Coordinates of C-alpha atoms and ligand atoms in Angstrom, one line a residue:
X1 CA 0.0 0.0 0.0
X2 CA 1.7 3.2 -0.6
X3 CA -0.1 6.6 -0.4
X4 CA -1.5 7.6 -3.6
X5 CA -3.7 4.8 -3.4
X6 CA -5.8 6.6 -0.8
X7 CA -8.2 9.2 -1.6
X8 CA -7.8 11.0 1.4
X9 CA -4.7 12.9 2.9
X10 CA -3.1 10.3 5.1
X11 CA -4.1 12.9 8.2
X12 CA -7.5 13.6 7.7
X13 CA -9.7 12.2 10.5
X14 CA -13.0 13.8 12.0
X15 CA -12.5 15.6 15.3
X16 CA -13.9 16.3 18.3
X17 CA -16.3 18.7 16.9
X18 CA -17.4 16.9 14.6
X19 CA -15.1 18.3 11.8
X20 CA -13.4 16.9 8.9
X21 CA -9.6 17.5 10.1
X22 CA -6.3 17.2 8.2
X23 CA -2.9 16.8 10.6
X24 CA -4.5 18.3 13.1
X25 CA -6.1 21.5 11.5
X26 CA -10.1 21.7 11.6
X27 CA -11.0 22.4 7.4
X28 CA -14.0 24.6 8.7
X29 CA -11.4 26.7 11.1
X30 CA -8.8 26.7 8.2
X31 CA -12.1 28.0 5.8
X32 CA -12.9 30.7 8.4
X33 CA -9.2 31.8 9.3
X34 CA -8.1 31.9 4.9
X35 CA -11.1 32.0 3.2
X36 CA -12.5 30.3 0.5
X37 CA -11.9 28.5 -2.0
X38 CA -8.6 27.4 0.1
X39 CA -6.4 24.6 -1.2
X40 CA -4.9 22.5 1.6
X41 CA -1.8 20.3 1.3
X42 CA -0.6 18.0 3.9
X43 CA 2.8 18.1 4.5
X44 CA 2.6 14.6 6.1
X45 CA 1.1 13.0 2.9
X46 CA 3.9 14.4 0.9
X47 CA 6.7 13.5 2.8
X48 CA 4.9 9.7 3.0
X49 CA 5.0 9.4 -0.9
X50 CA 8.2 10.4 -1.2
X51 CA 9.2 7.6 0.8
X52 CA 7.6 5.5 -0.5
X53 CA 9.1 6.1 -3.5
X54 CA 12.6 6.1 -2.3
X55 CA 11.5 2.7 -0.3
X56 CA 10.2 0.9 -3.4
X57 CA 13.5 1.8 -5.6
X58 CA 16.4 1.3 -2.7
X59 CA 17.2 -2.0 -4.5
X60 CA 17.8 -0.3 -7.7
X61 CA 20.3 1.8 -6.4
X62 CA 21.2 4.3 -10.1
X63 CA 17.4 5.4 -9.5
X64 CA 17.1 9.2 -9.7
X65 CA 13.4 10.4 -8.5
X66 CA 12.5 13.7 -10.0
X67 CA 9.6 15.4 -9.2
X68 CA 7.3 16.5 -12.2
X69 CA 6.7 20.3 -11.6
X70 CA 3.9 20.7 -14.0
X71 CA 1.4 18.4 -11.8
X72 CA 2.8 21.3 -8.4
X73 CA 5.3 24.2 -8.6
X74 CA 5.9 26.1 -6.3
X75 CA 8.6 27.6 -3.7
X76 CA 7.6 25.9 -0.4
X77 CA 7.2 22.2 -2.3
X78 CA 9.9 22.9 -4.2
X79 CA 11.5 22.8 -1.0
X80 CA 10.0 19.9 0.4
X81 CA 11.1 18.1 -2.4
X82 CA 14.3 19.0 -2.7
X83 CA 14.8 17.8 1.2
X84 CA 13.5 14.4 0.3
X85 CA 16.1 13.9 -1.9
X86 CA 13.9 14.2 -4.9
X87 CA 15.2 16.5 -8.1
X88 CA 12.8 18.4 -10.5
X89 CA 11.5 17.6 -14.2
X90 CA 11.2 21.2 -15.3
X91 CA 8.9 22.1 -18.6
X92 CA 9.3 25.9 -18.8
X93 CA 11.7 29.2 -18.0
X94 CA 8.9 29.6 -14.7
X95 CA 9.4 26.1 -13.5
X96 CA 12.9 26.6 -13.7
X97 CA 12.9 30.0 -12.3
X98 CA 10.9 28.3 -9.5
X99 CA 12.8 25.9 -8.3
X100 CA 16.0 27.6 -8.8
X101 CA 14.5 29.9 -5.9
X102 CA 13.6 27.5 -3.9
X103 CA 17.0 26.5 -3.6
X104 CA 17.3 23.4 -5.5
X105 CA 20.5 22.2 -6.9
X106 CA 20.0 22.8 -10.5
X107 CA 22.3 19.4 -11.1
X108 CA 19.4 17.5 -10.4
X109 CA 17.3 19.3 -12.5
X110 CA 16.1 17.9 -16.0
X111 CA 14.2 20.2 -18.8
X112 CA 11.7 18.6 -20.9
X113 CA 9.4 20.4 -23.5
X114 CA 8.9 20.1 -27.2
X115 CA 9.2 23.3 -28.3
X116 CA 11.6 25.5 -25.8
X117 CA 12.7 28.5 -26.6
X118 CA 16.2 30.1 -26.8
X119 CA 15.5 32.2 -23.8
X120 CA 14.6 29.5 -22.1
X121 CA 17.8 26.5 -23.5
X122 CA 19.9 29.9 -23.0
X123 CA 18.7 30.1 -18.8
X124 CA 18.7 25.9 -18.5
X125 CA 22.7 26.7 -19.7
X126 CA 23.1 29.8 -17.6
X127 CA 21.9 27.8 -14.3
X128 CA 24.2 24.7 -15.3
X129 CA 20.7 22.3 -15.3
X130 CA 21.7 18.5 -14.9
X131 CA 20.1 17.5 -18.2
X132 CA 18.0 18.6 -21.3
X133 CA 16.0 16.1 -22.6
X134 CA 15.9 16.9 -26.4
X135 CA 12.7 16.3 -28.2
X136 CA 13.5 17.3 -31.9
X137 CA 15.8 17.9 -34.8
X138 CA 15.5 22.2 -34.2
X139 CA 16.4 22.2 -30.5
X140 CA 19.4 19.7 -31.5
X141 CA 21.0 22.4 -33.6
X142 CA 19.7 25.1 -31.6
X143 CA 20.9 23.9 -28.2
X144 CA 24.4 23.1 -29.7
X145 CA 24.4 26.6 -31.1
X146 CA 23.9 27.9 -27.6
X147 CA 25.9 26.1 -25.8
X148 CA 29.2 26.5 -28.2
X149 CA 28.5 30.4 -27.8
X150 CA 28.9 29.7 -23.8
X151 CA 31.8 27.5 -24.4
X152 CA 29.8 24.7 -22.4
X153 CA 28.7 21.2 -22.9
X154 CA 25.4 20.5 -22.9
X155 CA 24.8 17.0 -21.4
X156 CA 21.5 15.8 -23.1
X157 CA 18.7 12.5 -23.3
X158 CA 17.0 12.0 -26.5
X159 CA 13.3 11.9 -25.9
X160 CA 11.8 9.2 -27.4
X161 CA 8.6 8.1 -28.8
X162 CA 8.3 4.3 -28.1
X163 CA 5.5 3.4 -29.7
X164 CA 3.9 2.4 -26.5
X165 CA 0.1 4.7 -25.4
X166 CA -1.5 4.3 -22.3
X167 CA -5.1 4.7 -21.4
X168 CA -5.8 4.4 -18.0
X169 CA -6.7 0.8 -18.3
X170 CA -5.7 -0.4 -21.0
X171 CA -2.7 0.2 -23.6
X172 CA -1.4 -0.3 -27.1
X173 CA 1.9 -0.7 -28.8
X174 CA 2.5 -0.1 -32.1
X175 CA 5.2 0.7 -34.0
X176 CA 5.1 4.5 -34.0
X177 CA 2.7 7.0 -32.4
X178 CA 1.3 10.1 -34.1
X179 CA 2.8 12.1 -30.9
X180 CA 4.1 15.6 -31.0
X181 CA 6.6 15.0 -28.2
X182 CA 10.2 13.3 -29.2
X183 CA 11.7 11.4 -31.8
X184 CA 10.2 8.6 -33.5
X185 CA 12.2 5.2 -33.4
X186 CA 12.4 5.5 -37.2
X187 CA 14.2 9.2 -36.4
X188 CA 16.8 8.1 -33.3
X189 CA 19.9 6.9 -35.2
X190 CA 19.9 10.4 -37.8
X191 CA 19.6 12.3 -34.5
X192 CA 22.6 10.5 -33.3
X193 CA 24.4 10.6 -36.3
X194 CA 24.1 14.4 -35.9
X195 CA 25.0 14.3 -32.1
X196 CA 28.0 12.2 -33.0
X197 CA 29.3 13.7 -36.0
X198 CA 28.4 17.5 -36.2
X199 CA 26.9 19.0 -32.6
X200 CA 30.3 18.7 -30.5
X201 CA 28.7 20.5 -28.1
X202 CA 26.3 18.0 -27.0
X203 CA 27.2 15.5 -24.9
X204 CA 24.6 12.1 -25.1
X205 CA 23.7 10.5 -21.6
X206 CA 20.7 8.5 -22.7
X207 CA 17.5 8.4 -23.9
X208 CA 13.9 9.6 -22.2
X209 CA 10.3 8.3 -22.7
X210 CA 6.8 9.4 -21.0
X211 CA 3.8 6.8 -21.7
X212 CA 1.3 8.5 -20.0
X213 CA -0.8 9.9 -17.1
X214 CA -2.9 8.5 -14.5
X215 CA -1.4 4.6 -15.7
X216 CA -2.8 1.9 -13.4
X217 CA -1.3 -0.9 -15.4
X218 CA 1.8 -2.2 -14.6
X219 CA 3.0 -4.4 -17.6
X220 CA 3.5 -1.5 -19.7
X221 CA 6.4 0.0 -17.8
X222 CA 8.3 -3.7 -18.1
X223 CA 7.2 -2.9 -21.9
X224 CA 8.8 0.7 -21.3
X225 CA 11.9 -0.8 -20.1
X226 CA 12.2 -3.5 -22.4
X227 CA 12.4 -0.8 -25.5
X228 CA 14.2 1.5 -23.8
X229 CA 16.9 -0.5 -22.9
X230 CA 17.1 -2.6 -26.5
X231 CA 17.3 0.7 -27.9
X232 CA 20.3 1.7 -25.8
X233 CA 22.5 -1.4 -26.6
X234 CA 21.5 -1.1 -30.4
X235 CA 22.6 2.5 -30.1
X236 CA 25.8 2.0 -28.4
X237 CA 26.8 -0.8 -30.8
X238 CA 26.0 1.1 -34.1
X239 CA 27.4 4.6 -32.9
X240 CA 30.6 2.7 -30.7
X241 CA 29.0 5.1 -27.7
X242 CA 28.4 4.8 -24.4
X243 CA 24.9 5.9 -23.4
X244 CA 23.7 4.6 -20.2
X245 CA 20.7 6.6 -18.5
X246 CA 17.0 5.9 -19.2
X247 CA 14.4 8.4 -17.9
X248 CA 11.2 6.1 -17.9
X249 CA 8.3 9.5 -17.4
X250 CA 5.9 10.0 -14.5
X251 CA 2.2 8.3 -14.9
X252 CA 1.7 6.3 -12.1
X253 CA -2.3 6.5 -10.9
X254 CA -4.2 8.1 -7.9
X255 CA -7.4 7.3 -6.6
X256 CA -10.4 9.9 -7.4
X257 CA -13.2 7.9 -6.6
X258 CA -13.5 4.2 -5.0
X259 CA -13.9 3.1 -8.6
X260 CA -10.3 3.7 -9.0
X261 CA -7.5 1.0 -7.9
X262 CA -4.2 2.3 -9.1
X263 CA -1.0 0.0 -8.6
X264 CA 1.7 1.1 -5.1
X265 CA 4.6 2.6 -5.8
X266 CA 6.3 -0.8 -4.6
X267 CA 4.3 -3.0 -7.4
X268 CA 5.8 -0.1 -10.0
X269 CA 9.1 -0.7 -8.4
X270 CA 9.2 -4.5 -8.9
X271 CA 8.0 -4.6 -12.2
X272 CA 10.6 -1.8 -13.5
X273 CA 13.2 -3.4 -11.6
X274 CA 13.0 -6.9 -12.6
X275 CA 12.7 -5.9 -16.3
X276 CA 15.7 -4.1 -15.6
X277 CA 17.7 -6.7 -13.9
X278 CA 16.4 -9.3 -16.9
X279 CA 17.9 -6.7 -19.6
X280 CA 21.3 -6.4 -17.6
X281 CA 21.3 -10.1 -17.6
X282 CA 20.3 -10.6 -21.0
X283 CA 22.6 -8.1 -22.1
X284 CA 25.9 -8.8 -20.6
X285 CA 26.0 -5.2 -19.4
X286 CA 26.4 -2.8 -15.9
X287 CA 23.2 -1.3 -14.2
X288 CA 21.8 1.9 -15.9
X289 CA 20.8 4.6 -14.3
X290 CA 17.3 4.9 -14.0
X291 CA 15.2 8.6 -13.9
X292 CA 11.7 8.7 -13.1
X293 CA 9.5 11.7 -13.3
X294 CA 6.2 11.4 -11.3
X295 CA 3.8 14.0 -10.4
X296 CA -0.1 13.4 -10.0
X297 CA 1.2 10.0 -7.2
X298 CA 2.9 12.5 -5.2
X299 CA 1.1 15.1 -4.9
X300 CA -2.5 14.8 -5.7
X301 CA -4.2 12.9 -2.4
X302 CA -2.1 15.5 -0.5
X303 CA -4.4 17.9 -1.7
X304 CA -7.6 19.1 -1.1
X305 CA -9.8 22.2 -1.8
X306 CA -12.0 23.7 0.4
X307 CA -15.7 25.9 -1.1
X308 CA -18.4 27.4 0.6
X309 CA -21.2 26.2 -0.1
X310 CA -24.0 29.1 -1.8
X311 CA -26.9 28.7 -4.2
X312 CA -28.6 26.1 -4.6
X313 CA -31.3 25.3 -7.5
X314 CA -33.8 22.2 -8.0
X315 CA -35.0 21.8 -11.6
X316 CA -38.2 20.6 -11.4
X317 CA -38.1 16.6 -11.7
X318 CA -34.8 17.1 -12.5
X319 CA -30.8 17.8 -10.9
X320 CA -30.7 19.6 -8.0
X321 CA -27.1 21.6 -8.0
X322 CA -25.8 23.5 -5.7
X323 CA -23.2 26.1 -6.2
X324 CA -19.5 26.6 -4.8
X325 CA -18.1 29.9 -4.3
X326 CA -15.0 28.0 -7.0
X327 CA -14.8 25.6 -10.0
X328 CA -13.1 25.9 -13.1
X329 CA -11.0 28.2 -12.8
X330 CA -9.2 26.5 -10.0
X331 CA -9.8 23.2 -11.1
X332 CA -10.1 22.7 -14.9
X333 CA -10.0 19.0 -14.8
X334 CA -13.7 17.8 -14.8
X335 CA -14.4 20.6 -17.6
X336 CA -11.1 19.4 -19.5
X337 CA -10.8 15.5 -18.6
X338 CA -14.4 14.7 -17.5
X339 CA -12.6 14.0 -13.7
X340 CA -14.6 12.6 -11.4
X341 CA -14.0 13.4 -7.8
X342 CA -15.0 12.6 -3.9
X343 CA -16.3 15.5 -1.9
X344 CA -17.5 15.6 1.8
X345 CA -19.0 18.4 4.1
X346 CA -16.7 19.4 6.1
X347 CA -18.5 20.6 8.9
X348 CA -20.9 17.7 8.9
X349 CA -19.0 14.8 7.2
X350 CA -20.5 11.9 8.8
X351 CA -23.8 12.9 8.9
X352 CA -26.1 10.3 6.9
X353 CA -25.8 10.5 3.0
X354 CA -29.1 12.2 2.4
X355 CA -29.5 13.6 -1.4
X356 CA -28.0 13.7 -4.5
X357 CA -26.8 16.8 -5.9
X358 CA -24.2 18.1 -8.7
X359 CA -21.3 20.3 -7.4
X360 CA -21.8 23.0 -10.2
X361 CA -18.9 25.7 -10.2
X362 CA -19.6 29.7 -10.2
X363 CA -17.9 30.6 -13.2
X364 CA -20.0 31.8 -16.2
X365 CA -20.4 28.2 -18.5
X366 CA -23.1 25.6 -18.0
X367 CA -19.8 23.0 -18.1
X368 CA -19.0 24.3 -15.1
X369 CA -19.7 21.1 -12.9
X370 CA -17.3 19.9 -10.0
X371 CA -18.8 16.7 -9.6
X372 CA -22.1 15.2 -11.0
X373 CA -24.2 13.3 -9.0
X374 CA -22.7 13.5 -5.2
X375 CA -24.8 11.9 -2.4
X376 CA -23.8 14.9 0.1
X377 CA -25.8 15.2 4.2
X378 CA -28.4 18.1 2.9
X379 CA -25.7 20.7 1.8
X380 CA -27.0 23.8 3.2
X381 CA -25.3 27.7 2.5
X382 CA -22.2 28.3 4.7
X383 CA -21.4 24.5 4.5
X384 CA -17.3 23.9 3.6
X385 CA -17.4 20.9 0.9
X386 CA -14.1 19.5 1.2
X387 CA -13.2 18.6 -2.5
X388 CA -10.1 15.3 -2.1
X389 CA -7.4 14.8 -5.0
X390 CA -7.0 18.3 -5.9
X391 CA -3.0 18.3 -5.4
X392 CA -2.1 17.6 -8.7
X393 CA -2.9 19.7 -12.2
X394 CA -5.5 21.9 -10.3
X395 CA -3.4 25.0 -9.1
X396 CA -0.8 23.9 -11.5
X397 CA -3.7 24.3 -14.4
X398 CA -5.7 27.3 -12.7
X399 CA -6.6 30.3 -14.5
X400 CA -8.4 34.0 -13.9
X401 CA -11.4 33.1 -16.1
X402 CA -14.0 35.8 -15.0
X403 CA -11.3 37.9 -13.3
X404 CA -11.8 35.8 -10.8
X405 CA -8.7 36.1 -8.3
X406 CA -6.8 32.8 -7.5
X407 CA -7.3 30.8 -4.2
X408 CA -4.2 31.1 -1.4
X409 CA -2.5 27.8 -0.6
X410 CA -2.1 26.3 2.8
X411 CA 0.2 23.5 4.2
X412 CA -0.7 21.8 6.9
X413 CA 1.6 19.9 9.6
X414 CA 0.7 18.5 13.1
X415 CA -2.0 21.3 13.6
X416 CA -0.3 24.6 12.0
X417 CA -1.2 25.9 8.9
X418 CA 1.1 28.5 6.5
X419 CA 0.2 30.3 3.8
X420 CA 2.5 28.9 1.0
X421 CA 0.6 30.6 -2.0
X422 CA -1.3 34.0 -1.1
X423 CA -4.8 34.6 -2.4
X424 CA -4.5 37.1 -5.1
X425 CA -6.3 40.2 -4.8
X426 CA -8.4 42.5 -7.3
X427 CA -5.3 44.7 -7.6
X428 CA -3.0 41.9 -8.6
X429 CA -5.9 41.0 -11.1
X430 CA -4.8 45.0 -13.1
X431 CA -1.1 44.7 -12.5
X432 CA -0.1 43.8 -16.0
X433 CA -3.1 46.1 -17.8
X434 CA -2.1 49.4 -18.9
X435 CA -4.3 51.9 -20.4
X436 CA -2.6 53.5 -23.8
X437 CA -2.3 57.2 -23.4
X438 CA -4.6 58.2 -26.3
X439 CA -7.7 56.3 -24.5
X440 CA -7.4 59.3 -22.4
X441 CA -7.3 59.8 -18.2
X442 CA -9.8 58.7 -15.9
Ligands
LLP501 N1 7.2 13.4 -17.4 C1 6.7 13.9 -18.5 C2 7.6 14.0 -19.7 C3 5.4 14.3 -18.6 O1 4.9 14.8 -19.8 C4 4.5 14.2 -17.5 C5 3.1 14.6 -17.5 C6 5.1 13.7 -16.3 C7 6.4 13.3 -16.3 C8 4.3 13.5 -15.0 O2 3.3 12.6 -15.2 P1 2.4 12.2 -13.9 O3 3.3 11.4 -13.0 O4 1.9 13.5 -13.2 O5 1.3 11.4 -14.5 N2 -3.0 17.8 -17.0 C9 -3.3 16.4 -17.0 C10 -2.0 15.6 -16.9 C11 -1.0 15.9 -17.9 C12 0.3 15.1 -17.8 C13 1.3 15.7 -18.7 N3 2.6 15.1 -18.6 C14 -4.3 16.1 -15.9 O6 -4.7 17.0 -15.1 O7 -4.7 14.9 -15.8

């Protein structure tokens, strides 16, 4: 069991009063004290994961855990992070910028993207990142460019297309994938033909693939490995190099809704590691070093959001929804993804299950809809519906549609609670407008 196969935070309990709590912090106090919406993140749940992580892999030991930034970034997990022992998987100049203020070691730092920019390879160069993972034929020449200008080498992974695509229950392989990220297998040895031959100023550590998101199979990494690794030895036979990383992506699954049974990190860990131990063997050769970039499994059951409960409408023989005082704009995934999430009432969680209701949002679209169909105790106005799984891809995704300024961020540990993101305000909403001078004063 490791903890993103909970949907809860591992801390959440209901107290005394009657109130949902999360390591020791009341979620109707925390509404009070912040406001609402309010995402919560438990610093205990965080901390778990990571170890779990780090337990599942401590036979393999070339593993390398980074943390995917796109699913959370910001400075105080950043930090976190970075004391566990994880590094980062960066996507963007902000990312970067992020976690280089955080106080990362930018070593352990590897950039992915399929379409960087100069600005951006220029700033992975200037703070001496670990790796780039290259995704194309432009950022090849571009990146080599750059860094010859610097007088640096650029120590890079080819990313991949394996030909393998996950859904979350099922997958298929096929030879190549209409995807827009990385090289195609057809593509790899022209890429290191020009690594080899021309772009002296990239140095070749190994190769990178991502399969997915929210994955609850398990075969498919040993699949993942399997390809990887073949490629590698094909590679360093035809080229006479000696390539021997393989950054194997994030994916791994968390738990929404009881429907959902993703695998433990430790059933992840055994099937990577015994494919990898059966391609040393079969191989004749020494023990890559492994990367692995998840995201959503370590941060998502961490995290929850907290709404006040407003309006509420009954369609004759029809829905009755009632209305949060948040919704897409903080979290895009049901509107995106069709996500399906758990909610309880906070101030009432264990009160009987009494109607069933859809969670609609409050921004201006009729697809705003948290969660369809909730059996919820008789939600009332004032009640704090305690939305779980929100760690992942919901700030990380949010937006200001409507103007609407976005939520602060809490972290919660053994019954304090800091502000690690504040709520933006209406003036932070006009900081970047300006009013040409021909429009006239106010
Ligand atoms: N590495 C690479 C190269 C990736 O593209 C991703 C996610 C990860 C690692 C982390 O994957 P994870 O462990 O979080 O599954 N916005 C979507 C998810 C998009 C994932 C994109 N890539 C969502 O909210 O479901």
């Amino acid at each position: 069991m490791s903890a993103n196969q909970n949907i809860k935070p591992l801390t959440t309990r209901i107290n005394e009063n009657g109130n949902l709590e999360i390591s020791g912090c009341d979620l109707t106090e925390l509404a009070g004290t912040f406001s609402t919406p309010l995402y919560v993140l438990d610093e205990v749940t965080l901390r778990t994961i990571c170890n779990d992580y780090k337990e599942a892999f401590k036979r393999y030991p070339e593993t390398r855990l980074l943390f995917a930034s796109k699913s959370l970034c910001t400075l105080a997990t950043s930090r976190i992070f970075s004391q566990e022992g994880f590094g980062f998987d960066v996507v963007s100049d902000g990312e970067m910028f992020t976690v280089n203020h955080a106080g990362v070691n930018m070593k352990t730092v590897l950039f992915n993207g399929n379409n960087k920019s100069i600005d951006e390879l220029t700033l992975a160069l200037e703070l001496g990142i670990g790796r780039i993972s290259v995704d194309n034929f432009l950022e090849l020449s571009l990146l080599n460019e750059l860094a010859l200008k610097e007088g640096k080498t650029a120590d890079i992974l080819l990313r991949i297309t394996p030909g393998i695509e996950c859904h979350t229950h099922e997958y298929i392989q096929t030879g190549h994938l209409d995807s827009k990220f990385g090289f195609d297998l057809t593509q790899i040895d022209s890429a290191i033909e020009l690594i080899k031959d021309e772009y002296k100023s990239l140095n070749i550590k190994g190769l990178h693939a991502h399969i997915g998101s929210q994955i609850f199979e398990t075969k498919v990494y040993k699949d993942e490995v399997d390809i990887l690794f073949e490629q590698m030895i094909r590679i360093n036979k035809k080229f006479a190099l000696n390539i021997d990383e393989l950054n194997l992506g994030g994916g791994l699954g968390v738990k929404y809704t009881d429907a959902d049974h993703p695998p433990s990190t430790f059933e992840i860990a055994d099937i990577i590691i015994n494919a990898l131990e059966e391609n040393i063997k079969k191989y004749g050769t020494k023990p890559p070093v492994i990367y692995l970039e998840p995201g959503r499994s370590i941060v998502c059951t961490a995290g929850v959001t907290l709404y006040t409960i407003g309006s509420s409408k009954q369609v004759p023989h029809g829905t009755k929804y009632v209305s949060v005082d948040g919704g897409m704009a903080d979290n895009p995934r049901p509107s995106m993804y069709q996500a399906k999430y758990t909610a309880r009432i906070a101030n009432k969680p264990d009160a009987a299950p009494l109607e069933t209701v859809t969670i609609a949002g409050r921004y201006c679209e009729s697809g705003d809809i948290l969660i369809k169909d909730i059996s919820l105790p008789h939600p009332e106005e004032g009640d704090i519906l305690c939305v779980y799984d929100t760690g992942a891809y919901n700030y990380s995704m949010s937006s200001n549609y409507n103007r609407v300024p976005k939520p602060a961020m809490v972290l919660v540990n053994n019954g304090s609670a800091d502000i690690i993101i504040e709520r933006e305000t209406l003036q932070d909403l006009i900081r970047n407008d300006r009013i040409p001078k021909r429009l006239g004063e106010t």
